[in-house]
PDB file of C-alpha atoms in Angstrom:
ATOM      1  CA  GLN O   1     -11.969  -5.270 -14.414  1.00 85.00           C
ATOM      2  CA  VAL O   2      -9.564  -7.568 -12.556  1.00 95.00           C
ATOM      3  CA  GLN O   3      -7.915  -7.107  -9.230  1.00 97.00           C
ATOM      4  CA  LEU O   4      -4.993  -9.071  -7.808  1.00 97.00           C
ATOM      5  CA  VAL O   5      -4.294  -8.608  -4.148  1.00 96.00           C
ATOM      6  CA  GLU O   6      -1.072 -10.020  -2.577  1.00 96.00           C
ATOM      7  CA  SER O   7      -0.391 -10.620   1.082  1.00 96.00           C
ATOM      8  CA  GLY O   8       2.080 -12.448   3.227  1.00 97.00           C
ATOM      9  CA  GLY O   9       5.198 -10.488   2.750  1.00 97.00           C
ATOM     10  CA  GLY O  10       7.382  -9.358   5.650  1.00 98.00           C
ATOM     11  CA  LEU O  11      10.709  -9.498   7.351  1.00 98.00           C
ATOM     12  CA  VAL O  12      12.281 -12.821   8.086  1.00 98.00           C
ATOM     13  CA  GLN O  13      15.706 -14.144   9.021  1.00 98.00           C
ATOM     14  CA  ALA O  14      17.759 -16.233   6.631  1.00 98.00           C
ATOM     15  CA  GLY O  15      16.629 -19.764   6.712  1.00 98.00           C
ATOM     16  CA  GLY O  16      13.104 -18.790   7.634  1.00 98.00           C
ATOM     17  CA  SER O  17       9.889 -19.166   5.728  1.00 98.00           C
ATOM     18  CA  LEU O  18       7.010 -17.077   4.421  1.00 98.00           C
ATOM     19  CA  ARG O  19       3.908 -17.846   2.473  1.00 98.00           C
ATOM     20  CA  LEU O  20       2.612 -15.416  -0.030  1.00 98.00           C
ATOM     21  CA  SER O  21      -0.922 -15.395  -1.365  1.00 97.00           C
ATOM     22  CA  CYS O  22      -2.609 -13.646  -4.239  1.00 97.00           C
ATOM     23  CA  ALA O  23      -6.387 -13.537  -4.778  1.00 96.00           C
ATOM     24  CA  ALA O  24      -7.851 -12.613  -8.134  1.00 96.00           C
ATOM     25  CA  SER O  25     -11.291 -11.062  -8.407  1.00 96.00           C
ATOM     26  CA  GLY O  26     -13.458  -9.284 -11.002  1.00 95.00           C
ATOM     27  CA  SER O  27     -15.456 -10.118 -14.074  1.00 94.00           C
ATOM     28  CA  ILE O  28     -13.294 -13.133 -14.928  1.00 94.00           C
ATOM     29  CA  PHE O  29     -14.198 -15.688 -17.485  1.00 93.00           C
ATOM     30  CA  SER O  30     -11.123 -17.786 -16.998  1.00 94.00           C
ATOM     31  CA  ILE O  31      -7.692 -17.637 -15.369  1.00 95.00           C
ATOM     32  CA  TYR O  32      -4.988 -19.491 -17.149  1.00 95.00           C
ATOM     33  CA  THR O  33      -1.359 -19.291 -15.907  1.00 96.00           C
ATOM     34  CA  MET O  34      -0.709 -17.569 -12.567  1.00 96.00           C
ATOM     35  CA  GLY O  35       2.681 -16.765 -11.214  1.00 97.00           C
ATOM     36  CA  TRP O  36       5.016 -14.885  -9.033  1.00 98.00           C
ATOM     37  CA  TYR O  37       7.717 -12.410 -10.195  1.00 98.00           C
ATOM     38  CA  ARG O  38      10.042 -10.405  -8.049  1.00 98.00           C
ATOM     39  CA  GLN O  39      12.061  -7.218  -8.508  1.00 98.00           C
ATOM     40  CA  ALA O  40      15.011  -6.263  -6.348  1.00 97.00           C
ATOM     41  CA  PRO O  41      16.378  -2.693  -6.249  1.00 92.00           C
ATOM     42  CA  GLY O  42      18.223  -1.786  -9.394  1.00 94.00           C
ATOM     43  CA  LYS O  43      17.273  -5.003 -11.115  1.00 96.00           C
ATOM     44  CA  GLN O  44      14.706  -6.082 -13.705  1.00 97.00           C
ATOM     45  CA  ARG O  45      11.603  -7.963 -12.696  1.00 97.00           C
ATOM     46  CA  GLU O  46      12.242 -11.712 -12.948  1.00 98.00           C
ATOM     47  CA  LEU O  47      10.176 -14.829 -12.979  1.00 98.00           C
ATOM     48  CA  VAL O  48      10.005 -16.779  -9.692  1.00 98.00           C
ATOM     49  CA  ALA O  49       7.436 -19.401 -10.423  1.00 98.00           C
ATOM     50  CA  THR O  50       4.380 -20.073 -12.518  1.00 98.00           C
ATOM     51  CA  ILE O  51       1.548 -22.554 -12.464  1.00 97.00           C
ATOM     52  CA  THR O  52      -0.933 -23.298 -15.215  1.00 95.00           C
ATOM     53  CA  SER O  53      -4.540 -24.149 -14.961  1.00 91.00           C
ATOM     54  CA  GLY O  54      -3.508 -27.839 -15.364  1.00 92.00           C
ATOM     55  CA  ASP O  55      -1.105 -27.445 -12.363  1.00 93.00           C
ATOM     56  CA  SER O  56       2.072 -27.566 -14.405  1.00 97.00           C
ATOM     57  CA  THR O  57       4.757 -25.621 -12.559  1.00 98.00           C
ATOM     58  CA  ASN O  58       7.873 -23.771 -13.487  1.00 98.00           C
ATOM     59  CA  TYR O  59      10.527 -22.332 -11.210  1.00 98.00           C
ATOM     60  CA  ALA O  60      13.512 -20.160 -11.553  1.00 98.00           C
ATOM     61  CA  ASP O  61      16.728 -22.101 -10.953  1.00 98.00           C
ATOM     62  CA  SER O  62      17.497 -19.861  -7.901  1.00 98.00           C
ATOM     63  CA  VAL O  63      14.409 -21.017  -6.030  1.00 98.00           C
ATOM     64  CA  LYS O  64      14.025 -24.651  -7.121  1.00 98.00           C
ATOM     65  CA  GLY O  65      13.849 -26.949  -4.099  1.00 98.00           C
ATOM     66  CA  ARG O  66      12.998 -24.036  -1.741  1.00 98.00           C
ATOM     67  CA  PHE O  67       9.842 -22.441  -3.105  1.00 98.00           C
ATOM     68  CA  THR O  68       6.553 -24.180  -3.977  1.00 98.00           C
ATOM     69  CA  ILE O  69       3.787 -22.582  -6.016  1.00 98.00           C
ATOM     70  CA  SER O  70       0.181 -23.793  -5.723  1.00 96.00           C
ATOM     71  CA  ARG O  71      -3.296 -22.579  -6.450  1.00 93.00           C
ATOM     72  CA  THR O  72      -6.803 -23.282  -5.254  1.00 87.00           C
ATOM     73  CA  ASN O  73      -9.154 -25.619  -7.129  1.00 79.00           C
ATOM     74  CA  ALA O  74     -11.197 -22.593  -8.110  1.00 81.00           C
ATOM     75  CA  ARG O  75      -8.063 -21.270  -9.715  1.00 80.00           C
ATOM     76  CA  ASN O  76      -8.552 -17.734  -8.463  1.00 92.00           C
ATOM     77  CA  THR O  77      -5.866 -17.828  -5.750  1.00 95.00           C
ATOM     78  CA  VAL O  78      -2.177 -18.601  -6.020  1.00 96.00           C
ATOM     79  CA  TYR O  79       0.320 -19.218  -3.192  1.00 97.00           C
ATOM     80  CA  LEU O  80       4.050 -19.190  -2.902  1.00 98.00           C
ATOM     81  CA  GLN O  81       5.505 -21.096  -0.052  1.00 98.00           C
ATOM     82  CA  MET O  82       9.076 -19.887   0.477  1.00 98.00           C
ATOM     83  CA  ASN O  83      11.370 -21.984   2.628  1.00 98.00           C
ATOM     84  CA  ARG O  84      15.038 -21.611   3.537  1.00 98.00           C
ATOM     85  CA  LEU O  85      14.968 -17.946   2.527  1.00 98.00           C
ATOM     86  CA  LYS O  86      18.217 -16.221   1.640  1.00 98.00           C
ATOM     87  CA  PRO O  87      19.155 -12.523   1.694  1.00 98.00           C
ATOM     88  CA  GLU O  88      19.231 -12.589  -2.038  1.00 97.00           C
ATOM     89  CA  ASP O  89      15.516 -13.381  -2.060  1.00 98.00           C
ATOM     90  CA  THR O  90      14.860  -9.906  -0.839  1.00 98.00           C
ATOM     91  CA  ALA O  91      12.563  -8.153  -3.349  1.00 98.00           C
ATOM     92  CA  VAL O  92       9.127  -6.944  -4.024  1.00 98.00           C
ATOM     93  CA  TYR O  93       7.106  -9.923  -5.134  1.00 98.00           C
ATOM     94  CA  TYR O  94       4.379  -9.405  -7.683  1.00 98.00           C
ATOM     95  CA  CYS O  95       1.486 -11.702  -8.559  1.00 98.00           C
ATOM     96  CA  ASN O  96       0.609 -12.119 -12.193  1.00 97.00           C
ATOM     97  CA  ALA O  97      -2.364 -13.718 -13.757  1.00 97.00           C
ATOM     98  CA  ASP O  98      -3.237 -14.526 -17.379  1.00 97.00           C
ATOM     99  CA  VAL O  99      -6.937 -13.626 -17.403  1.00 96.00           C
ATOM    100  CA  GLN O 100      -9.750 -13.679 -19.880  1.00 96.00           C
ATOM    101  CA  ILE O 101     -12.502 -11.294 -18.810  1.00 94.00           C
ATOM    102  CA  ILE O 102     -16.201 -11.604 -19.492  1.00 93.00           C
ATOM    103  CA  ALA O 103     -17.036  -8.196 -20.825  1.00 90.00           C
ATOM    104  CA  THR O 104     -14.729  -8.082 -23.814  1.00 90.00           C
ATOM    105  CA  TRP O 105     -13.272 -11.606 -23.974  1.00 91.00           C
ATOM    106  CA  THR O 106      -9.924 -10.018 -23.839  1.00 93.00           C
ATOM    107  CA  ARG O 107      -7.133 -12.132 -22.493  1.00 95.00           C
ATOM    108  CA  ARG O 108      -4.045 -10.583 -21.033  1.00 95.00           C
ATOM    109  CA  GLY O 109      -1.848 -10.459 -18.034  1.00 96.00           C
ATOM    110  CA  TYR O 110      -2.695  -8.556 -14.881  1.00 97.00           C
ATOM    111  CA  TRP O 111      -0.411  -7.488 -11.991  1.00 97.00           C
ATOM    112  CA  GLY O 112      -0.854  -7.120  -8.363  1.00 98.00           C
ATOM    113  CA  GLN O 113       0.555  -4.224  -6.416  1.00 97.00           C
ATOM    114  CA  GLY O 114       3.394  -6.166  -4.934  1.00 97.00           C
ATOM    115  CA  THR O 115       4.377  -7.252  -1.520  1.00 97.00           C
ATOM    116  CA  GLN O 116       7.767  -6.658   0.108  1.00 98.00           C
ATOM    117  CA  VAL O 117       9.842  -9.649   1.222  1.00 98.00           C
ATOM    118  CA  THR O 118      12.992  -8.814   3.241  1.00 98.00           C
ATOM    119  CA  VAL O 119      15.400 -11.489   4.357  1.00 98.00           C
ATOM    120  CA  SER O 120      17.980 -10.529   6.871  1.00 97.00           C
ATOM    121  CA  SER O 121      21.283 -12.263   7.483  1.00 93.00           C
TER     122      SER O 121
END
């Protein structure tokens, strides 16, 4: 079993900052890519940023230069530093992790429950 728990969401004015965190736990053999996705009302879930076990990063064009993804050396926690937030960043942000578990050696993606980010103008 794998659990991903997000925190750090909230209400912020445009131009402000938030830092999201996601901690993975469970019977984990290895965590490969971790990332953040977001879903606004009426829209499909979209990629925000990902980071590999080798610390290679990828960002959506809409957040490049404003958001920074990072993870701990233990690779079980991922962060998303969000600066210069815009109202269009408002969404539920979901943590995702590509995880191989010990019990079955199965490798697949897991999702957190989501954390709400609201940016007011």
